[in-house]
C-alpha angles and dihedrals in degrees: 000000000000117000130211126195117201115205116196114197146148126223141156089200101066095143091058091048092050090050091053091049091048091051091049090050091053092050093050098042110136093012114129119236101034127119115302098198140004138190130190120207127192118210108236093202101046117048115225094018118123139173119210117198113199120186126204132183089246144347088257092056090050091052092049088051090048091052092054110110090223090057090051092051091050091048091054091052091048090050089056090056094048123096092214141007113299115241119218125204117188117209138177109225106240099172138358128176139175105228099191 
């Protein structure tokens, strides 16, 4: 079953965060087990609040990715750019549809 992690965070340094994520994506290109899809949402009512949705092939793949030392280093760098502690919500993907 596909797995989605929702990361709720606040930052006033989004461009720096996106650069870190881009660099990590380039380093892990072609590596099995990483995220398969991501989406970034900006809260219209609370400035500097974002929700990142990161999809994996399975919960097990997400946990292997989480255990990777490179992922831990990136998480530490993202924490330094956050205004508060990031909140993680772990979800099994029950249904997804393109409605266009």
